[in-house]
PDB file of C-alpha atoms in Angstrom:
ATOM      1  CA  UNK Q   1      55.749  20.935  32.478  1.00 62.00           C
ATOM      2  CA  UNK Q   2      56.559  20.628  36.511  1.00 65.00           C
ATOM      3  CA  UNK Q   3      53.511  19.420  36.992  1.00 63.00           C
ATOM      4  CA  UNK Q   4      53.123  17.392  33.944  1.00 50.00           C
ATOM      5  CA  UNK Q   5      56.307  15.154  35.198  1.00 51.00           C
ATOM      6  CA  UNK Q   6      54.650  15.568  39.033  1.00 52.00           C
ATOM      7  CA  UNK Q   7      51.623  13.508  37.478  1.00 49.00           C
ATOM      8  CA  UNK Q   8      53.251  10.733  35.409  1.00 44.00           C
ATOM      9  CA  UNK Q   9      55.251  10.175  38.683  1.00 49.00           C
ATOM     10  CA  UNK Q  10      51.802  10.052  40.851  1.00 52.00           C
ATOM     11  CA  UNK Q  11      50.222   7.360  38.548  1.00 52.00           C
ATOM     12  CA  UNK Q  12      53.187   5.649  38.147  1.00 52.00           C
ATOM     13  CA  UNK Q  13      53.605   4.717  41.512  1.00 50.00           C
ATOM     14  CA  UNK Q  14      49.985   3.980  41.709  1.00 48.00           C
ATOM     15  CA  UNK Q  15      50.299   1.836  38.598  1.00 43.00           C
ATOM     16  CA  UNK Q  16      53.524  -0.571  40.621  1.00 46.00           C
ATOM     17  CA  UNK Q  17      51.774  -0.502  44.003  1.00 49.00           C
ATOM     18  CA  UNK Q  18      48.864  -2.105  42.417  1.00 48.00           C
ATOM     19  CA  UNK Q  19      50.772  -4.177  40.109  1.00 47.00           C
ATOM     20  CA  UNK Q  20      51.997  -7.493  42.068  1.00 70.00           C
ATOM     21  CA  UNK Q  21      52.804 -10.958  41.334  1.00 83.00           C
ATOM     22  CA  UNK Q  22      49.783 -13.589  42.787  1.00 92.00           C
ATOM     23  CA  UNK Q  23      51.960 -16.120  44.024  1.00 94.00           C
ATOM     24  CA  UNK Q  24      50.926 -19.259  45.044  1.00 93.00           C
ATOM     25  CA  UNK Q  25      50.419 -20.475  49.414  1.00 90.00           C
ATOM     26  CA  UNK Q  26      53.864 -22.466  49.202  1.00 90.00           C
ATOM     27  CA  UNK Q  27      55.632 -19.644  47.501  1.00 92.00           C
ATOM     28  CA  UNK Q  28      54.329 -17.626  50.198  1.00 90.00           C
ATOM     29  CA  UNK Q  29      55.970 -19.178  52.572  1.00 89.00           C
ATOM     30  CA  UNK Q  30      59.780 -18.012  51.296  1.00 92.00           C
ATOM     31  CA  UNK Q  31      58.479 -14.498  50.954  1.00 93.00           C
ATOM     32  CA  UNK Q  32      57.736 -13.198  55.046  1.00 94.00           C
ATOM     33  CA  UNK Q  33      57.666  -9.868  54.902  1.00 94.00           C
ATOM     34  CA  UNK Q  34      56.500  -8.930  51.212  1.00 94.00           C
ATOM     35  CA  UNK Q  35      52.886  -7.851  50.367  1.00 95.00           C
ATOM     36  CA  UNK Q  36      51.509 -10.000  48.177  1.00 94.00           C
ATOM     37  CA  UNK Q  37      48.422 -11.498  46.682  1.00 97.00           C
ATOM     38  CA  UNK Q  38      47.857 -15.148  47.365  1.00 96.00           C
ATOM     39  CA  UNK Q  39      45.982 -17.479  45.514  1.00 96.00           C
ATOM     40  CA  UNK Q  40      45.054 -20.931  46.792  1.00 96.00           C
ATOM     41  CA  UNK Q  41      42.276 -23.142  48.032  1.00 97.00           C
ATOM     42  CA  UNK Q  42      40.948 -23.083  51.285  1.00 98.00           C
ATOM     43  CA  UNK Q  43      40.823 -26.516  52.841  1.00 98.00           C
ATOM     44  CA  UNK Q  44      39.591 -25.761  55.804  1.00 98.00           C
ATOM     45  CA  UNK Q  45      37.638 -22.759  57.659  1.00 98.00           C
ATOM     46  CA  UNK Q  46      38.549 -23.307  61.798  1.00 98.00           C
ATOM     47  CA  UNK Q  47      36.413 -21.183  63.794  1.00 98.00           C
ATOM     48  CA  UNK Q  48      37.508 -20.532  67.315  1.00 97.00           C
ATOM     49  CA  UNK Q  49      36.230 -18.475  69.904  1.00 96.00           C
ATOM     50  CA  UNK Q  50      38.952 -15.545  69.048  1.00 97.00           C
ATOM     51  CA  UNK Q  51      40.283 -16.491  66.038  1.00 98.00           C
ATOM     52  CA  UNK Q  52      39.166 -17.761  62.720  1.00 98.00           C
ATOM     53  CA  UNK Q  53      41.992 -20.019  60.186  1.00 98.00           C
ATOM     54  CA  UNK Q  54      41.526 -20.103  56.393  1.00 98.00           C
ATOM     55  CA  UNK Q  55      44.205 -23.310  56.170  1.00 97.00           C
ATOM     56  CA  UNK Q  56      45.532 -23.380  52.488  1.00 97.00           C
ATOM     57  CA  UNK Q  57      45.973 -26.192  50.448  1.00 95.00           C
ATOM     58  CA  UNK Q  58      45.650 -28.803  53.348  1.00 95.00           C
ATOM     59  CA  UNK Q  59      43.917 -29.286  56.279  1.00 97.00           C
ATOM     60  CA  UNK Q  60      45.407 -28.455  59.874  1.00 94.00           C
ATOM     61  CA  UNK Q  61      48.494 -29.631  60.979  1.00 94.00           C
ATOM     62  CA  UNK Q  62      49.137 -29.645  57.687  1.00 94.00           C
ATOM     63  CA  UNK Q  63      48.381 -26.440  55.761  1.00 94.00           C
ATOM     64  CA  UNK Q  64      51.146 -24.437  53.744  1.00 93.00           C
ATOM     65  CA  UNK Q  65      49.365 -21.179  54.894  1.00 95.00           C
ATOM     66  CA  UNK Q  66      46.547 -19.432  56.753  1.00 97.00           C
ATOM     67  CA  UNK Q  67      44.912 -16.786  56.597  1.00 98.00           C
ATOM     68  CA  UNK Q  68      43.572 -15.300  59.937  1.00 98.00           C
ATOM     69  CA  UNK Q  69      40.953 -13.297  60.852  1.00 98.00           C
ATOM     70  CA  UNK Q  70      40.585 -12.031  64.534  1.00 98.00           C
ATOM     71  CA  UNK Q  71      37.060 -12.065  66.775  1.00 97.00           C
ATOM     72  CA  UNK Q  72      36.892  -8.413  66.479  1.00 97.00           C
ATOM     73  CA  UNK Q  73      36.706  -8.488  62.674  1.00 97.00           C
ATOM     74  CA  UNK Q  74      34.169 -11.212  62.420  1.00 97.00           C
ATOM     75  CA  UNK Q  75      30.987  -9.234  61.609  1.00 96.00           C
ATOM     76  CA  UNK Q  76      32.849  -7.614  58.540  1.00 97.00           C
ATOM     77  CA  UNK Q  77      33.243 -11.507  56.325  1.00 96.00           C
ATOM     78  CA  UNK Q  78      29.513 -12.468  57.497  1.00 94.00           C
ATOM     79  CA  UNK Q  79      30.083 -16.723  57.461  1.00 96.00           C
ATOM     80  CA  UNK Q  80      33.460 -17.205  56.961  1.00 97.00           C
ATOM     81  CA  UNK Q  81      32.596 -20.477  56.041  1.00 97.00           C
ATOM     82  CA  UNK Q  82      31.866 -19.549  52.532  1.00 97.00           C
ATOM     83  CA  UNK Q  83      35.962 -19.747  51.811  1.00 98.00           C
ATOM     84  CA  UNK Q  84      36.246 -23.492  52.753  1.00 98.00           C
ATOM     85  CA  UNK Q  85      36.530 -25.660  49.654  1.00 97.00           C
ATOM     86  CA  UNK Q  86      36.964 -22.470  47.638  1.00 98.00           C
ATOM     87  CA  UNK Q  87      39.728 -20.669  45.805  1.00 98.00           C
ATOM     88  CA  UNK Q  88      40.292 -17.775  46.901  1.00 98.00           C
ATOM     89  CA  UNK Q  89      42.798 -14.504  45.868  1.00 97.00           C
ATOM     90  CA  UNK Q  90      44.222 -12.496  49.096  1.00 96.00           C
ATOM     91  CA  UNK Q  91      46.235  -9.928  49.854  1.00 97.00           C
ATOM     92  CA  UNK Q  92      48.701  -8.453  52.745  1.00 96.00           C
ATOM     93  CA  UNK Q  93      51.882  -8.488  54.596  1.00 96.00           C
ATOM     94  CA  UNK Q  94      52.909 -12.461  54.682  1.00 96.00           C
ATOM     95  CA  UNK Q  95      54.146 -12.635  58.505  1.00 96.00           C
ATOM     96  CA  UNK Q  96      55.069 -15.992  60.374  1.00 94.00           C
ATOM     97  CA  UNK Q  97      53.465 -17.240  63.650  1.00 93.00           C
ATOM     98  CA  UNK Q  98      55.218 -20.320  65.616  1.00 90.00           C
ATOM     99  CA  UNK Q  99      56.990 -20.961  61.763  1.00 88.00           C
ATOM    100  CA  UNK Q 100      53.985 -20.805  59.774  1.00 90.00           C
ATOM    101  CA  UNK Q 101      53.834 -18.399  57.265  1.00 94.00           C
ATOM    102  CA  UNK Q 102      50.625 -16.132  57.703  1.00 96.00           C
ATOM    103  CA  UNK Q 103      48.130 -13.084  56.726  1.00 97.00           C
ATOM    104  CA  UNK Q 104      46.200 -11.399  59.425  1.00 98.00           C
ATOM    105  CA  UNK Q 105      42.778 -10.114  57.383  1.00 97.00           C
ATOM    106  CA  UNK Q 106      40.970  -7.410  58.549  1.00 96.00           C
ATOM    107  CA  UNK Q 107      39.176  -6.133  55.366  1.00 97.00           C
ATOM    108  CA  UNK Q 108      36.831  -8.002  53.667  1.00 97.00           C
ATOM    109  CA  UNK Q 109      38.231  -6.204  50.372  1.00 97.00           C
ATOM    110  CA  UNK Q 110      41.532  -7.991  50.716  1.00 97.00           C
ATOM    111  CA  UNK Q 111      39.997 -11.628  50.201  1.00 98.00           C
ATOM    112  CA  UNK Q 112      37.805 -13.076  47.021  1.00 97.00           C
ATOM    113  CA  UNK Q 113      36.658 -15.723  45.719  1.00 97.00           C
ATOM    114  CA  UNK Q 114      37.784 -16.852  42.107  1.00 96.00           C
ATOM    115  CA  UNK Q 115      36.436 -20.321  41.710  1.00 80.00           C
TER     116      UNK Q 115
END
């Protein structure tokens, strides 16, 4: 029986860490801190020599969200330029750089595309 109840507690955590809310890139931005999956289009793919920015919803300066992907983790997403004009589901810890609300990708697992 002890490990029956040891079991149903295993895959029950499983089952909640799994299950989250897809929220949309302006929710995001009231939820800093939470893990979450995102969905929104990206507007615009910025390549930079360190940095790439998946802007959501609108173009830069004016994007509710990015999604960032260091130098170092290029060679993982092949052309990141396959996101732009996309929608697109990701997920991690929503952070905020200079007041912009944020995910820093590192796995190509925690980004799709839906549409």
């Amino acid at each position: 029986m002890r490990i029956f109840t040891i079991t149903l507690l295993l895959l029950g955590f499983g089952y909640f860490a799994q299950a989250q809310k897809t929220v949309t890139a302006s929710e995001a931005r009231t939820r800093v801190g939470d893990y979450l999956t995102i969905k929104g289009k990206v507007a615009q793919v910025s390549i930079r020599k360190k940095v790439c920015y998946l802007n959501f919803t609108h173009k830069f300066p004016n994007n509710e969200f990015v999604a960032v992907v260091f130098k170092e983790n290029f060679g993982k997403f092949g052309n990141l330029r396959k996101f732009e004009g996309k929608t697109v589901k990701l997920t991690g810890k929503v952070s905020r750089y200079r007041g912009n609300p944020q995910i820093k990708l590192n796995d190509p697992r925690k980004i799709k595309i839906v549409e």
